[in-house]
Amino acid sequence: MLKSLISIDDLSEAQINQLLKKAQQFELNHHSDQLKGKVVASLFFEPSTRTRLSFESAISYLGGSVIGFASADTSSQSKGESLEDTIRAISQYADAIVIRHGEAGSASRAQAVSGVPIVNAGDGSNEHPTQTLLDLYSIQSTQGGLEGLNIALAGDLKYGRTVHSLVKALTRYRINFTLIADDYLQLPQDLVKLAQDSGCQVQFRSSIGQLDKQDILYMTRVQKERFDDPAKYFEVAGRLKLSLEDLVDTKETFRVLHPLPRVDEIDLAVDKHPAAYYFEQVRNGLYVRQALLYTILNG
Ligand code: CP
């Protein structure tokens, strides 16, 4: 039984499939009272648009209530309270806690002291497992399945937590990965090894290049907030930009995904191309987060 979700590795393939199936039901009808009487705390110590509001929307559509904050400045962390004490306190008021925090490992620390389930909504550059659920849902919906696909990941593969969780999940599905990044922003070696040891093909590129064999291109923003040295950010940012010309030879079923927010890595002209799927992808976040909360609180 699913209690907390800290890493995508907490979910078996069967549990992922169950969550994606449940999300399909919520796509057909996302209004219900299945969380009636439940209170979920939404603790965002780091900025968010999609993750926070889709969780809060998911809870509201299911008849539950939300408490929480959208910025660390409005919590007692600004008076020096530790993360652990904050979690101990809030777990007295809520049936589950959704947390985003700038430090890798923070969700795991929260789980260690919480009396209620914890959902990791992004911990530093480590993981973002609920984004992965909506990414998997989006890939499955557009490709008809997850097995054996050609998937290119581009941008900031070093600091991008959405990429880290997604690669971990996709290694279960015999994916052919193409990793498109500046050398400095390439995927951490432990994740490359995990993919290779799992039987996935892994190719490396430093520019977008040919996309004719790809089923999915997963673009990402260079994560400015993770750089200790701003000069290094300005050195590597802006090198990859997807434009309409890159999409001329793509398959009819090919789709461009992006966890968003984007900065300048996708030209605005791409938004009108039939392969652009990133705003539909945003909506899928509502359904998978409904499925997750339903499963944790009622499943
Ligand atoms: N994809 C994502 O995590 O977006 P937000 O930062 O807006 O939540």
Coordinates of C-alpha atoms in Angstrom, one line a residue, residues 10-293:
D10 CA 9.1 4.0 -4.3
L11 CA 6.6 2.9 -7.0
S12 CA 6.6 -0.6 -8.6
E13 CA 5.7 -0.9 -12.3
A14 CA 2.3 -2.3 -11.2
Q15 CA 1.7 0.7 -8.9
I16 CA 2.6 3.1 -11.7
N17 CA 0.2 1.3 -14.0
Q18 CA -2.6 1.5 -11.4
L19 CA -2.0 5.2 -10.9
L20 CA -2.0 5.9 -14.6
K21 CA -5.3 3.9 -15.0
K22 CA -6.9 5.8 -12.1
A23 CA -5.7 9.1 -13.8
Q24 CA -7.6 8.0 -16.9
Q25 CA -10.7 7.8 -14.9
F26 CA -10.2 11.3 -13.6
E27 CA -9.5 12.5 -17.1
L28 CA -13.1 11.4 -18.0
N29 CA -14.5 13.0 -14.8
H30 CA -12.4 14.9 -12.4
H31 CA -15.4 16.0 -10.2
S32 CA -16.1 13.8 -7.2
D33 CA -16.2 13.8 -3.4
Q34 CA -13.7 11.0 -2.9
L35 CA -11.5 13.2 -0.6
K36 CA -14.5 14.7 1.3
G37 CA -13.4 15.4 4.9
K38 CA -9.7 15.1 4.1
V39 CA -7.3 17.9 4.7
V40 CA -4.1 18.1 2.7
A41 CA -1.2 20.5 3.6
S42 CA 0.5 22.1 0.6
L43 CA 3.9 23.4 1.8
F44 CA 5.9 25.2 -0.9
F45 CA 9.2 26.5 0.4
E46 CA 10.2 27.0 -3.3
P47 CA 8.3 28.8 -6.1
S48 CA 5.9 26.8 -8.2
T49 CA 3.0 27.5 -10.5
R50 CA 1.9 24.1 -12.0
T51 CA 2.7 21.7 -9.2
R52 CA 1.2 23.7 -6.4
L53 CA -1.9 24.8 -8.2
S54 CA -2.5 21.4 -9.8
F55 CA -2.3 19.7 -6.4
E56 CA -4.6 22.3 -4.8
S57 CA -7.0 22.0 -7.7
A58 CA -6.9 18.2 -7.5
I59 CA -7.8 18.3 -3.8
S60 CA -10.6 20.8 -4.4
Y61 CA -12.1 18.8 -7.3
L62 CA -12.2 15.8 -5.0
G63 CA -14.0 17.6 -2.3
G64 CA -11.1 17.9 0.1
S65 CA -9.6 21.0 1.8
V66 CA -6.2 22.6 1.5
I67 CA -4.1 24.3 4.1
G68 CA -0.5 25.6 3.6
F69 CA 1.7 28.3 2.2
A70 CA 3.2 29.2 -1.1
S71 CA 6.5 30.7 0.1
A72 CA 8.9 30.0 3.0
D73 CA 8.7 33.7 3.9
T74 CA 5.2 33.3 5.3
S75 CA 6.1 30.2 7.4
S76 CA 7.9 30.1 10.7
Q77 CA 11.0 28.9 8.9
S78 CA 11.6 32.7 8.5
K79 CA 11.9 32.8 12.3
G80 CA 14.5 30.0 12.3
E81 CA 12.2 26.9 12.7
S82 CA 13.7 23.7 11.4
L83 CA 12.0 21.7 8.6
E84 CA 11.6 18.8 11.0
D85 CA 9.7 20.9 13.6
T86 CA 7.5 22.4 10.8
I87 CA 6.5 19.0 9.6
R88 CA 5.9 17.6 13.1
A89 CA 3.5 20.6 13.7
I90 CA 1.7 20.4 10.4
S91 CA 1.2 16.7 10.6
Q92 CA -1.1 17.4 13.5
Y93 CA -3.5 19.3 11.2
A94 CA -3.5 17.4 7.9
D95 CA -4.1 13.9 6.5
A96 CA -1.2 14.2 4.1
I97 CA 1.6 16.8 3.3
V98 CA 2.7 17.8 -0.2
I99 CA 6.1 19.5 0.1
R100 CA 8.5 21.4 -2.3
H101 CA 11.8 22.5 -0.9
G102 CA 15.1 23.7 -2.3
E103 CA 17.3 21.1 -0.6
A104 CA 17.9 17.6 -2.0
G105 CA 16.8 15.1 0.6
S106 CA 14.3 17.4 2.3
A107 CA 11.2 15.2 1.4
S108 CA 13.0 12.2 2.9
R109 CA 13.8 14.3 6.1
A110 CA 10.1 15.3 6.3
Q111 CA 9.0 11.7 6.0
A112 CA 11.3 10.6 8.8
V113 CA 9.4 12.8 11.3
S114 CA 5.9 13.0 9.8
G115 CA 2.9 11.3 11.3
V116 CA 1.1 11.5 7.9
P117 CA 2.1 10.6 4.3
I118 CA 4.5 12.9 2.5
V119 CA 4.4 13.6 -1.2
N120 CA 7.6 15.0 -2.7
A121 CA 6.7 17.9 -5.0
G122 CA 10.4 18.6 -5.8
D123 CA 13.4 18.5 -3.6
G124 CA 16.3 20.6 -4.9
S125 CA 17.9 19.0 -7.9
N126 CA 17.2 15.5 -6.7
E127 CA 13.7 14.3 -7.7
H128 CA 10.2 15.3 -8.8
P129 CA 8.3 12.1 -8.8
T130 CA 4.8 13.5 -9.4
Q131 CA 6.0 15.3 -12.5
T132 CA 7.3 11.9 -13.7
L133 CA 3.8 10.4 -13.2
L134 CA 2.3 13.1 -15.5
D135 CA 5.2 12.8 -17.9
L136 CA 4.6 9.0 -18.1
Y137 CA 0.8 9.6 -18.5
S138 CA 1.6 12.1 -21.3
I139 CA 3.9 9.7 -23.1
Q140 CA 1.5 6.8 -22.8
S141 CA -1.4 8.9 -24.0
T142 CA 0.4 10.2 -27.1
Q143 CA 2.4 7.0 -28.0
G144 CA -0.1 4.3 -26.9
G145 CA 2.4 2.7 -24.5
L146 CA 5.8 3.2 -22.8
E147 CA 7.8 0.2 -24.0
G148 CA 10.8 0.5 -26.4
L149 CA 10.3 4.2 -27.3
N150 CA 13.0 6.5 -28.7
I151 CA 13.2 9.4 -26.2
A152 CA 15.5 12.4 -26.4
L153 CA 16.1 14.5 -23.3
A154 CA 17.5 17.9 -23.8
G155 CA 18.7 20.9 -21.8
D156 CA 19.8 20.7 -18.2
L157 CA 20.1 17.0 -17.5
K158 CA 22.6 17.7 -14.6
Y159 CA 20.4 19.7 -12.3
G160 CA 16.9 19.0 -13.8
R161 CA 15.1 17.0 -11.1
T162 CA 12.2 16.1 -13.5
V163 CA 14.8 14.5 -15.8
H164 CA 16.3 12.5 -12.9
S165 CA 13.0 11.0 -11.8
L166 CA 11.9 10.4 -15.4
V167 CA 15.1 8.5 -16.4
K168 CA 14.8 6.3 -13.3
A169 CA 11.2 5.5 -14.3
L170 CA 11.9 5.0 -18.0
T171 CA 14.7 2.5 -17.4
R172 CA 12.0 0.0 -16.7
Y173 CA 10.7 0.2 -20.3
R174 CA 13.7 -0.6 -22.6
I175 CA 13.9 3.0 -23.8
N176 CA 16.5 4.2 -26.4
F177 CA 17.7 7.4 -24.8
T178 CA 19.4 10.3 -26.7
L179 CA 20.8 12.7 -24.1
I180 CA 21.2 16.2 -25.7
A181 CA 23.2 18.6 -23.5
D182 CA 26.3 20.7 -23.2
D183 CA 29.0 18.5 -21.5
Y184 CA 28.6 20.5 -18.3
L185 CA 24.9 19.8 -18.2
Q186 CA 25.0 16.1 -19.0
L187 CA 23.1 13.5 -17.0
P188 CA 24.9 12.4 -13.8
Q189 CA 27.0 9.3 -14.4
D190 CA 25.0 7.2 -11.9
L191 CA 21.8 7.7 -13.9
V192 CA 23.6 6.9 -17.2
K193 CA 24.9 3.7 -15.7
L194 CA 21.5 2.8 -14.3
A195 CA 20.0 3.2 -17.8
Q196 CA 22.7 1.2 -19.5
D197 CA 22.6 -1.6 -16.8
S198 CA 18.8 -1.8 -17.3
G199 CA 19.3 -2.6 -20.9
C200 CA 18.5 0.8 -22.4
Q201 CA 20.5 2.2 -25.3
V202 CA 22.1 5.6 -24.4
Q203 CA 23.5 8.1 -27.0
F204 CA 24.9 11.5 -26.3
R205 CA 24.7 14.7 -28.4
S206 CA 25.5 18.4 -27.7
S207 CA 23.0 19.8 -30.3
I208 CA 19.4 19.0 -31.1
G209 CA 20.2 17.6 -34.6
Q210 CA 18.1 15.0 -36.4
L211 CA 14.8 14.1 -34.6
D212 CA 13.4 11.8 -37.3
K213 CA 13.8 8.6 -35.3
Q214 CA 12.5 10.1 -32.0
D215 CA 9.0 9.5 -30.5
I216 CA 9.4 12.1 -27.7
L217 CA 11.7 15.1 -27.2
Y218 CA 11.7 16.2 -23.5
M219 CA 13.0 19.7 -23.4
T220 CA 14.1 21.3 -20.1
R221 CA 15.1 24.7 -18.8
V222 CA 18.7 25.4 -17.6
Q223 CA 18.1 25.5 -13.8
K224 CA 19.6 28.9 -13.0
E225 CA 18.8 28.6 -9.3
R226 CA 21.0 25.5 -8.9
F227 CA 24.2 27.2 -10.1
D228 CA 26.7 28.3 -7.4
D229 CA 28.5 30.4 -10.0
P230 CA 26.3 32.8 -12.0
A231 CA 29.0 33.2 -14.6
K232 CA 28.9 29.5 -15.3
Y233 CA 25.1 29.7 -15.8
F234 CA 25.5 32.5 -18.4
E235 CA 28.2 30.5 -20.1
V236 CA 26.1 27.4 -20.7
A237 CA 22.5 28.8 -20.8
G238 CA 20.9 29.6 -24.1
R239 CA 22.9 27.1 -26.2
L240 CA 20.0 24.8 -27.0
K241 CA 16.9 26.2 -28.6
L242 CA 14.2 24.1 -30.4
S243 CA 12.8 25.8 -33.5
L244 CA 10.3 24.8 -36.2
E245 CA 13.2 23.9 -38.6
D246 CA 14.2 21.1 -36.2
L247 CA 10.7 19.5 -36.6
V248 CA 10.6 19.1 -40.4
D249 CA 11.4 15.3 -40.6
T250 CA 9.7 14.2 -37.4
K251 CA 7.2 11.3 -37.2
E252 CA 3.5 12.1 -37.2
T253 CA 3.2 10.7 -33.7
F254 CA 6.3 12.6 -32.4
R255 CA 5.6 14.9 -29.5
V256 CA 7.6 17.7 -27.7
L257 CA 7.2 17.6 -23.9
H258 CA 8.5 20.1 -21.4
P259 CA 7.8 20.2 -17.6
L260 CA 7.7 24.0 -17.8
P261 CA 8.4 26.8 -16.9
R262 CA 10.3 27.5 -20.1
V263 CA 12.7 30.4 -20.6
D264 CA 14.0 30.5 -24.2
E265 CA 14.7 26.8 -25.0
I266 CA 11.6 26.4 -27.2
D267 CA 10.9 29.1 -29.8
L268 CA 7.3 30.4 -29.5
A269 CA 6.6 29.4 -33.1
V270 CA 6.8 25.7 -32.1
D271 CA 3.7 26.2 -29.9
K272 CA 1.5 26.0 -33.0
H273 CA 3.2 22.8 -34.4
P274 CA 1.0 19.7 -33.9
A275 CA 3.9 18.0 -32.0
A276 CA 3.8 20.7 -29.3
Y277 CA 2.2 18.9 -26.3
Y278 CA 3.5 20.8 -23.3
F279 CA 0.3 22.6 -22.4
E280 CA -1.8 19.4 -22.6
Q281 CA 1.0 17.9 -20.5
V282 CA 0.2 20.5 -17.8
R283 CA -3.4 19.4 -17.7
N284 CA -2.4 15.8 -17.2
G285 CA -0.9 16.9 -13.9
L286 CA -4.3 17.4 -12.5
Y287 CA -5.4 13.9 -13.2
V288 CA -2.3 12.1 -12.0
R289 CA -2.2 14.1 -8.8
Q290 CA -5.9 13.3 -8.2
A291 CA -5.0 9.6 -8.7
L292 CA -2.1 9.8 -6.3
L293 CA -3.9 11.6 -3.5

